[in-house]
Coordinates of C-alpha atoms in Angstrom, one line a residue:
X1 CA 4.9 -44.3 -3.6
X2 CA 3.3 -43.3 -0.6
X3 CA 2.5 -39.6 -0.3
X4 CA 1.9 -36.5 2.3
X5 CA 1.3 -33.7 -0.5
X6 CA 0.0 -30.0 0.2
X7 CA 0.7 -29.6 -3.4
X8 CA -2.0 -30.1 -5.7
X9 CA -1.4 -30.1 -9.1
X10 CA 2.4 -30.2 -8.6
X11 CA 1.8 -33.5 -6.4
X12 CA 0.1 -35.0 -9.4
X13 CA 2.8 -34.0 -11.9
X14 CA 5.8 -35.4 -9.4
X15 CA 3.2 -38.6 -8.9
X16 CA 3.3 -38.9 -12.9
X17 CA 6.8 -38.9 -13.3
X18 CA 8.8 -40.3 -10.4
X19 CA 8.7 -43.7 -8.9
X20 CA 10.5 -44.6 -5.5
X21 CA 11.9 -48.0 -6.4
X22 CA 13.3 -49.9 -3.0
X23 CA 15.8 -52.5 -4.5
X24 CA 18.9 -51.8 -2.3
X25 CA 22.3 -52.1 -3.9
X26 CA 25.2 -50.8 -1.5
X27 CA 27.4 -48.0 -3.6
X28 CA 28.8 -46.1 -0.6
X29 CA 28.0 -43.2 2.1
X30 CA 24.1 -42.8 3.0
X31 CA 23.1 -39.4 4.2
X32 CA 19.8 -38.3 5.8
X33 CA 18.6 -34.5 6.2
X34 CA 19.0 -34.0 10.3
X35 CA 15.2 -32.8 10.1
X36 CA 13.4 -33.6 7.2
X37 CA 10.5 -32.1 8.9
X38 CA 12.1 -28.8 9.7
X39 CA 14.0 -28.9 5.7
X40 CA 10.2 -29.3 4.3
X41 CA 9.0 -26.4 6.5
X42 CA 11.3 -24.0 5.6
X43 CA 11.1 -25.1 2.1
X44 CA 6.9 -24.0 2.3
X45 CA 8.1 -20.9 3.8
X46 CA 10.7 -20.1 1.5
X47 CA 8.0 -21.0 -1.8
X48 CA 4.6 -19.0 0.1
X49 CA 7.1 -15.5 -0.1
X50 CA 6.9 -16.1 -4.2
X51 CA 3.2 -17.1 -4.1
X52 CA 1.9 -14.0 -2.6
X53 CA -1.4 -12.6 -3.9
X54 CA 0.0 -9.6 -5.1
X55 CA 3.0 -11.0 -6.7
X56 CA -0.1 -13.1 -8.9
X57 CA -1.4 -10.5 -9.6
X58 CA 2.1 -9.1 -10.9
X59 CA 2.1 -12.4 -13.3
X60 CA -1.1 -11.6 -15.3
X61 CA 0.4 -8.2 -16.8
X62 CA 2.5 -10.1 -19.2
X63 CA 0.1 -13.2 -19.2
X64 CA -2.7 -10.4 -20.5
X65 CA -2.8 -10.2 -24.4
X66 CA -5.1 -7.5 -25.1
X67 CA -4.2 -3.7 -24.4
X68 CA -0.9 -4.3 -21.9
X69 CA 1.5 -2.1 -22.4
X70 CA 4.4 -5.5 -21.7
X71 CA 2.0 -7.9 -23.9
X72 CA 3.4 -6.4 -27.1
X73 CA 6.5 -8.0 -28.1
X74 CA 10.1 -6.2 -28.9
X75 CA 13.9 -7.1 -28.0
X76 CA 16.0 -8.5 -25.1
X77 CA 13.8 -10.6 -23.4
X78 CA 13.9 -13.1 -26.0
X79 CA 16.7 -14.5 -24.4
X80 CA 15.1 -13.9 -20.7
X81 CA 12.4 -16.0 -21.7
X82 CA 13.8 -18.9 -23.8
X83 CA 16.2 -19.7 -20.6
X84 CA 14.8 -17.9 -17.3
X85 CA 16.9 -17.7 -14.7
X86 CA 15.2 -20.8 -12.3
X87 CA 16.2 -23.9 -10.7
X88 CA 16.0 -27.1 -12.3
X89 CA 12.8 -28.6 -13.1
X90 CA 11.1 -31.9 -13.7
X91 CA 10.3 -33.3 -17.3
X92 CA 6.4 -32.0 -16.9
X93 CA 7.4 -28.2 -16.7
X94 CA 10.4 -28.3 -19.0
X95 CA 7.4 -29.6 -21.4
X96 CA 6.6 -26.0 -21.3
X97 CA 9.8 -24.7 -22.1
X98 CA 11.8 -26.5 -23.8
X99 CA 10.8 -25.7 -27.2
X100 CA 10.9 -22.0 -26.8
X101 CA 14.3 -22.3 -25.4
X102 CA 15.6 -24.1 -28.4
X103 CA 14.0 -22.0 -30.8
X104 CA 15.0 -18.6 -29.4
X105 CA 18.8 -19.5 -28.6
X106 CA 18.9 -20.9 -32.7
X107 CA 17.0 -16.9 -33.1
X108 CA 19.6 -15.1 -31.4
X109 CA 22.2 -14.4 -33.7
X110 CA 19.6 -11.9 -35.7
X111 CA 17.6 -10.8 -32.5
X112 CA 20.9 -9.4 -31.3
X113 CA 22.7 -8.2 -34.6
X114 CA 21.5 -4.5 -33.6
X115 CA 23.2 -4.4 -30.6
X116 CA 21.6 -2.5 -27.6
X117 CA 18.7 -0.2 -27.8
X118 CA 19.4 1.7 -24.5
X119 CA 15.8 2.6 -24.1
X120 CA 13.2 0.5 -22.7
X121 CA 9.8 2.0 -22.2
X122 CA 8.7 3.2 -25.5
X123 CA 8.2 6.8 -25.7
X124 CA 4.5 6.8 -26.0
X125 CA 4.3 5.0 -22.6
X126 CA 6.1 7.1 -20.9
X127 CA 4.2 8.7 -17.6
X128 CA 1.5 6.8 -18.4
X129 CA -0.8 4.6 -16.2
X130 CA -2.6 1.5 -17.6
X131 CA -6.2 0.2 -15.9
X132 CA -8.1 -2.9 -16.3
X133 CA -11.5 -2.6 -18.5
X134 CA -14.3 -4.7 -18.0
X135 CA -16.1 -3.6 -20.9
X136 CA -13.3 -4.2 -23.3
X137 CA -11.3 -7.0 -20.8
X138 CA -8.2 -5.5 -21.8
X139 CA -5.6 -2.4 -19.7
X140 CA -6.3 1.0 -21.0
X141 CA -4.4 4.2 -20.7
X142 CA -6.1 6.3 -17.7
X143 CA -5.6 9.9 -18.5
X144 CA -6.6 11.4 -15.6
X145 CA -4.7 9.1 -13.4
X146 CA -3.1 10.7 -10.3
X147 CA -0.6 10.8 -9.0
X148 CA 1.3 10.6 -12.0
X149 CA 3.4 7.5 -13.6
X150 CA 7.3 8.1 -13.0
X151 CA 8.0 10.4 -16.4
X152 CA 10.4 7.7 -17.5
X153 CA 8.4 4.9 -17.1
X154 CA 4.8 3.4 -16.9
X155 CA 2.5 2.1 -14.1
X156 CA -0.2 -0.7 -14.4
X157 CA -2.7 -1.1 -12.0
X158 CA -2.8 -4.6 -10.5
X159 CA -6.0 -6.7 -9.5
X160 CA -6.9 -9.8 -7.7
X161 CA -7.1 -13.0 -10.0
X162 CA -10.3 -15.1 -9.9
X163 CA -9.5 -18.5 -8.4
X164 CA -11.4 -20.8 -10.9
X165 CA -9.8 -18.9 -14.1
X166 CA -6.8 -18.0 -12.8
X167 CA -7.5 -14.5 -15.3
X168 CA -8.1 -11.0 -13.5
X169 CA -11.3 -11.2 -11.6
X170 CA -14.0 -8.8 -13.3
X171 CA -16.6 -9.4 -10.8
X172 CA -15.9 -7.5 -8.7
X173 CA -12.8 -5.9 -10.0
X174 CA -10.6 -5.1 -7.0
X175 CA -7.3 -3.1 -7.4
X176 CA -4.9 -4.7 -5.1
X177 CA -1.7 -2.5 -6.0
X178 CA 0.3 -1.1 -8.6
X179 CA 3.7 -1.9 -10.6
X180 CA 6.3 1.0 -11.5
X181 CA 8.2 -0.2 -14.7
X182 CA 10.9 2.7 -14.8
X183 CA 13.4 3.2 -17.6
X184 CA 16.9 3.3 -16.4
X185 CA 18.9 2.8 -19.5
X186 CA 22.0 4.0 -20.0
X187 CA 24.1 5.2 -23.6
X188 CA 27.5 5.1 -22.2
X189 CA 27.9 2.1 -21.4
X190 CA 25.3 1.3 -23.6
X191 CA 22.9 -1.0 -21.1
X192 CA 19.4 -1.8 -21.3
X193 CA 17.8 -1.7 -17.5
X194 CA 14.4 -2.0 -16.1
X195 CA 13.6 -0.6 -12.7
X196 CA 10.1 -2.7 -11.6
X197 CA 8.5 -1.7 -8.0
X198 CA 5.0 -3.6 -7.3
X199 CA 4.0 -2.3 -4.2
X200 CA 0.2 -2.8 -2.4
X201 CA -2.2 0.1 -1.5
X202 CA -2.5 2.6 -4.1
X203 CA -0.4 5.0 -6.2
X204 CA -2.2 8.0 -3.8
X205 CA -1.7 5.9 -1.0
X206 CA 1.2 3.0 -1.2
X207 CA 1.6 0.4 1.5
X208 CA 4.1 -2.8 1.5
X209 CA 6.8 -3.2 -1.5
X210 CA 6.1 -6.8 -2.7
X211 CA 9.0 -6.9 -4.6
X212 CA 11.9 -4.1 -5.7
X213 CA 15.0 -4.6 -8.5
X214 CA 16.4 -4.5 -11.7
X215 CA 17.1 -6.0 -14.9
X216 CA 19.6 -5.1 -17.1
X217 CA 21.2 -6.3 -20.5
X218 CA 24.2 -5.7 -22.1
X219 CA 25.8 -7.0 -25.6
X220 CA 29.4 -7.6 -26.5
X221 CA 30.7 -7.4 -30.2
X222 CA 29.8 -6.1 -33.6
X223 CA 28.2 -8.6 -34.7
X224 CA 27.0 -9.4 -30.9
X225 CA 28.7 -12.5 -30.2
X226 CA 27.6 -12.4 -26.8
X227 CA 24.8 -11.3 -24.1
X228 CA 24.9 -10.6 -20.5
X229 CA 21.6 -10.0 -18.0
X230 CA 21.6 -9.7 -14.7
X231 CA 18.8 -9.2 -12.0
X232 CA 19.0 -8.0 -8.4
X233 CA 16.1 -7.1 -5.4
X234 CA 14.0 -8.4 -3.4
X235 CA 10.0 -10.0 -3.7
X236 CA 8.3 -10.2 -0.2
X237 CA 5.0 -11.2 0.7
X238 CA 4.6 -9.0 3.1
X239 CA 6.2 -11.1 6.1
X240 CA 9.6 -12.7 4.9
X241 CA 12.2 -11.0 2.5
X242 CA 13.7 -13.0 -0.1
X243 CA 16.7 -11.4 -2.2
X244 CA 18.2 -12.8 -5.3
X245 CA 20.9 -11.4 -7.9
X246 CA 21.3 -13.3 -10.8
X247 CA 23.2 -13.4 -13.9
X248 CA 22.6 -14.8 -17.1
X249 CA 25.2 -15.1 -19.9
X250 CA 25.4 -16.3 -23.2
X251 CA 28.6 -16.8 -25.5
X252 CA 29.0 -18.2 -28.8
X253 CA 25.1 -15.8 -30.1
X254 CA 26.7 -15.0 -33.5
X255 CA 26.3 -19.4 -34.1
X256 CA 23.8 -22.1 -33.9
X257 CA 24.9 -23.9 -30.9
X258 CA 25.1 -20.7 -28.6
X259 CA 26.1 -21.8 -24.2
X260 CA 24.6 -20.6 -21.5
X261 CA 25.6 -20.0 -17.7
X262 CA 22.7 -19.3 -15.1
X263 CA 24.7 -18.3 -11.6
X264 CA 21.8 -17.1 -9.0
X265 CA 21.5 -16.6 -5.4
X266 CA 18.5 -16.1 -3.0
X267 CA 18.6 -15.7 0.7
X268 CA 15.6 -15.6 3.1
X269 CA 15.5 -13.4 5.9
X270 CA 13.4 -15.4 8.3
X271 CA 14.4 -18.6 8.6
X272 CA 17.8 -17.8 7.5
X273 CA 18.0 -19.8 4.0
X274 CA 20.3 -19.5 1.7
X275 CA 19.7 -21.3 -2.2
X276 CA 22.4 -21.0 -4.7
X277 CA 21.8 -22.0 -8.5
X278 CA 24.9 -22.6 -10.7
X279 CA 24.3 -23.8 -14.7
X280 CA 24.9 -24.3 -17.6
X281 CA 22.6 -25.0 -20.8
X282 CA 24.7 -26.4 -24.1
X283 CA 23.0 -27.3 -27.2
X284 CA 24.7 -29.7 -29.3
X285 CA 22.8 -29.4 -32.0
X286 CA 19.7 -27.4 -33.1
X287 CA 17.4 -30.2 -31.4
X288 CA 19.2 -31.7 -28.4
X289 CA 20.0 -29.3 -24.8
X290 CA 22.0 -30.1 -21.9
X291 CA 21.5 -28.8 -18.5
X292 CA 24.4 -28.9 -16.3
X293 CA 23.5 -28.6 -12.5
X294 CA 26.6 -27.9 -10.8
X295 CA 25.0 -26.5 -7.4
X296 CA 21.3 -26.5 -6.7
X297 CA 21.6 -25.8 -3.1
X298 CA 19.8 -24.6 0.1
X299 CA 21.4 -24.2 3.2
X300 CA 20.1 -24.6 6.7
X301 CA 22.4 -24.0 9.5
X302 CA 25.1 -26.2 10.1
X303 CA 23.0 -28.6 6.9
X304 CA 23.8 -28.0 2.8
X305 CA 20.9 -29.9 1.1
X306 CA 22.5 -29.7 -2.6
X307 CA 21.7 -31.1 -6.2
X308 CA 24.1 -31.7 -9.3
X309 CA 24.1 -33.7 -12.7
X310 CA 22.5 -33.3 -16.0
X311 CA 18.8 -32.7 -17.6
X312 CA 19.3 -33.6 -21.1
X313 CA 16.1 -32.7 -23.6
X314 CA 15.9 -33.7 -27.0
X315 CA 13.1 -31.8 -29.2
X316 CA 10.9 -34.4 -30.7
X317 CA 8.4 -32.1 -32.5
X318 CA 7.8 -28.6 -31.9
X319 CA 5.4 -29.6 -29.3
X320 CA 7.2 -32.4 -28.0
X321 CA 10.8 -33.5 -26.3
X322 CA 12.3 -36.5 -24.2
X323 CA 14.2 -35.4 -21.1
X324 CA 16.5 -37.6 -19.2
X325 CA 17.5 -37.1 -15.6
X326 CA 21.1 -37.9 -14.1
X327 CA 20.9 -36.2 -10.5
X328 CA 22.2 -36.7 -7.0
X329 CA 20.9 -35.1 -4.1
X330 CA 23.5 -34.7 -1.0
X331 CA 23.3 -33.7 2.5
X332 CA 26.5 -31.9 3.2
X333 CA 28.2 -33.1 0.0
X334 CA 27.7 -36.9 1.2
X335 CA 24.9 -38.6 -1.1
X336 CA 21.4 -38.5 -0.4
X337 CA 18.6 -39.3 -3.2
X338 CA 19.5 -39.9 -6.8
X339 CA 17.1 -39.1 -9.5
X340 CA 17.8 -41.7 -12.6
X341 CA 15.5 -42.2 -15.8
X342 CA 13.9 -40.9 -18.9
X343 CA 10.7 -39.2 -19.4
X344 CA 7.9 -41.3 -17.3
X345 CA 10.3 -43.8 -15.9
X346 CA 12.7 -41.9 -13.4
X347 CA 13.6 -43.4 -10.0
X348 CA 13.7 -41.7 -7.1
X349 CA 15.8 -43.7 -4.2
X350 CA 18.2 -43.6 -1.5
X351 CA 22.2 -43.4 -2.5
X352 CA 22.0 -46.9 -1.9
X353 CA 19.2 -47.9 -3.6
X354 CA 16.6 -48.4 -0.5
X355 CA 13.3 -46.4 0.1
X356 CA 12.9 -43.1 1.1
X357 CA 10.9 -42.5 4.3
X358 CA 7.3 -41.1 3.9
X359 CA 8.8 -37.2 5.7
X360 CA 12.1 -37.9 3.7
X361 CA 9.9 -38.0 0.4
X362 CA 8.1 -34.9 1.9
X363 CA 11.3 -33.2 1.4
X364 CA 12.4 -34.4 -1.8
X365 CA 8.2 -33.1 -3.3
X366 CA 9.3 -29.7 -0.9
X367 CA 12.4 -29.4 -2.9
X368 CA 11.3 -29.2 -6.1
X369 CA 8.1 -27.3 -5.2
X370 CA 10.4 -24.8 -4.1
X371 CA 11.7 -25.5 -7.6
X372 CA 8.5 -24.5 -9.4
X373 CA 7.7 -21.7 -7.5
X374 CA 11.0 -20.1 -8.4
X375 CA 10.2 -20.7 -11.8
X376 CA 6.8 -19.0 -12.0
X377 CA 8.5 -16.5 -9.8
X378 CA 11.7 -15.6 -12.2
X379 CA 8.8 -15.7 -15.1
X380 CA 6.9 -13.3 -13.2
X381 CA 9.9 -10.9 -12.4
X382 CA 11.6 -10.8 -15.8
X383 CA 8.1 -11.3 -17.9
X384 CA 6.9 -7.6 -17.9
X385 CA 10.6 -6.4 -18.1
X386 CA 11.1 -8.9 -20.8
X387 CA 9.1 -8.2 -23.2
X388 CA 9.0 -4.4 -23.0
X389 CA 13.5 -5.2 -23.6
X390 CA 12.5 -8.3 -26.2
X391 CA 10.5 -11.1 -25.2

């Protein structure tokens, strides 16, 4: 397959599992993208807002084991984590979550049995601020930290992240901004919510908001038979705005074979995008998960780009599962690309079985880059938030 990819790694991973076959077999409408070009331009712009520096940065609070105040675990986020709110992705990154998805919908029943905590931040954290140590390579508490964390919730320092580790760069350590993780639970409703505000500059002296919303989870039931979270803000990297508001819901906790439905939207200020996520995950059995793409679309003007079908992922081992593909691509609901196969043999072609063209593959890599990065950026925005509500 010939290839044009800015990508690295991800170019290798696509280059591992799909193959552009060319035998043509006539089954109806062709479409072409007006401007592949233009669709894989905006598609770069769209993924560099959710790759910002700072945003990194964001990332390796949760990623950090050792002395974060979100690295220990507790409640709600168990849920967050084993089905993040993201667009579909190939068979080499649902390798990575799979598993845990499995394992933490078959846990839910008993994580949720308790109902709703309505508090977030623990008590001891509360007003606190958290800075990096490169004596001990862990976040310690600051005591003399000013100004002063919100008094219902807790700050963390954030620092610039070595290229060749991808861990928080110790020489030199450089502060880069600051995350506000603010309780905003309520009792009546009972709701669990998480304010988080990462913002550049310093504390003393803040400059751009990188990224500004909520999380929130509420429980239905007693037993909880089923969950709802929801997310809404904005992440920026300093130039475009992207908003979102999502919501997750699960029915069916208080069993083994809980269902899922992901319904997300993001818009992009500059060029006006819009991307729209609808989905539903249904397990079948304790080893076997269905992904239902309804809508996986961007929009462009006058031009829907849009994906829908099924990822279906059986759990081999606990390290290991099988996912098959059964997706069509379509420019303004007339097919595009379809996406057949299982694990290391999935096709890539045309609606009617011929080639793609080397900008039209451009696209197609652009699309599910955009993909990935909205996966490490929902990790990012529900990891902290997550695990101080469960993860």
């Amino acid at each position: 397959m010939a290839t044009h990819r800015r990508h690295s790694w991800w170019g290798l991973a696509v280059a591992a599992v799909f193959v552009v076959a060319g035998c043509q077999e006539s089954t109806g409408p062709q479409a072409h993208p007006a401007d592949p070009a233009g669709l894989s331009s905006d598609l770069q712009t769209l993924s560099g807002v959710l790759e910002s520096p700072t945003f990194q940065s964001f990332s390796k609070v949760s990623d950090t084991t050792t002395g974060s105040p979100v690295a220990a675990p507790s409640r709600i986020g168990t849920l967050l984590r084993a089905a993040p709110i993201v667009p579909p992705r190939t068979s080499s990154t649902l390798d990575l979550n799979a598993a845990v998805r499995l394992l933490a919908l078959r846990r839910s029943a008993v994580t949720f049995s308790g109902g709703i905590s309505a508090s977030v931040v623990p008590t001891p954290l509360l007003g606190k601020t958290f800075v990096w140590d490169v004596t001990t390579h862990a976040y310690v508490e600051d005591p003399s930290a000013t100004p002063a964390a919100d008094p219902n919730g807790v700050r963390m320092i954030l620092y610039a992240i070595d290229p060749n580790s991808g861990d928080i760069g110790e020489n030199p350590l450089t502060a880069v901004g600051f995350v506000d993780l603010v309780d905003e639970s309520t009792t009546a409703p009972p709701v669990d919510k998480l304010h988080v505000i990462v913002s550049g500059g310093t504390p003393a002296a803040p400059v751009t908001e990188y990224a500004n919303y909520t999380v929130s989870g509420q429980v239905t039931g007693n037993p909880v038979t089923a969950f709802t979270a929801t997310a809404a803000g904005f992440v920026s990297e300093g130039t475009h705005t992207l908003t979102f508001s999502a919501t997750y819901a699960v029915t069916q906790v208080d069993s083994d074979n809980p269902d899922v439905q992901i319904d997300v939207t993001w818009a992009l200020d500059n060029p006006a995008i819009q991307v729209a996520l609808h989905e539903a995950v249904g397990l079948s059995d304790a080893n076997h998960v269905t992904i239902t793409i309804t809508e996986f679309s961007i929009t462009r003007g006058t031009e829907a780009v849009s994906m829908h079908g099924t990822i279906a992922v059986t759990l081999l081992s606990p390290a290991t599962e099988s996912v098959s593909f059964n997706l069509t691509i379509d420019v303004n609901d007339v097919p595009w690309i379809r996406i057949r196969g299982i694990d290391n043999g999935v096709t890539v072609v045309h609606a009617d079985g011929t080639q793609l063209s080397p900008a039209e593959e451009e696209a197609f890599l652009d699309l599910f880059g955009l993909s990935v990065s909205c996966a490490n950026a929902m990790s990012s925005l529900f990891g902290p938030p997550g695990t101080l509500m469960g993860a």
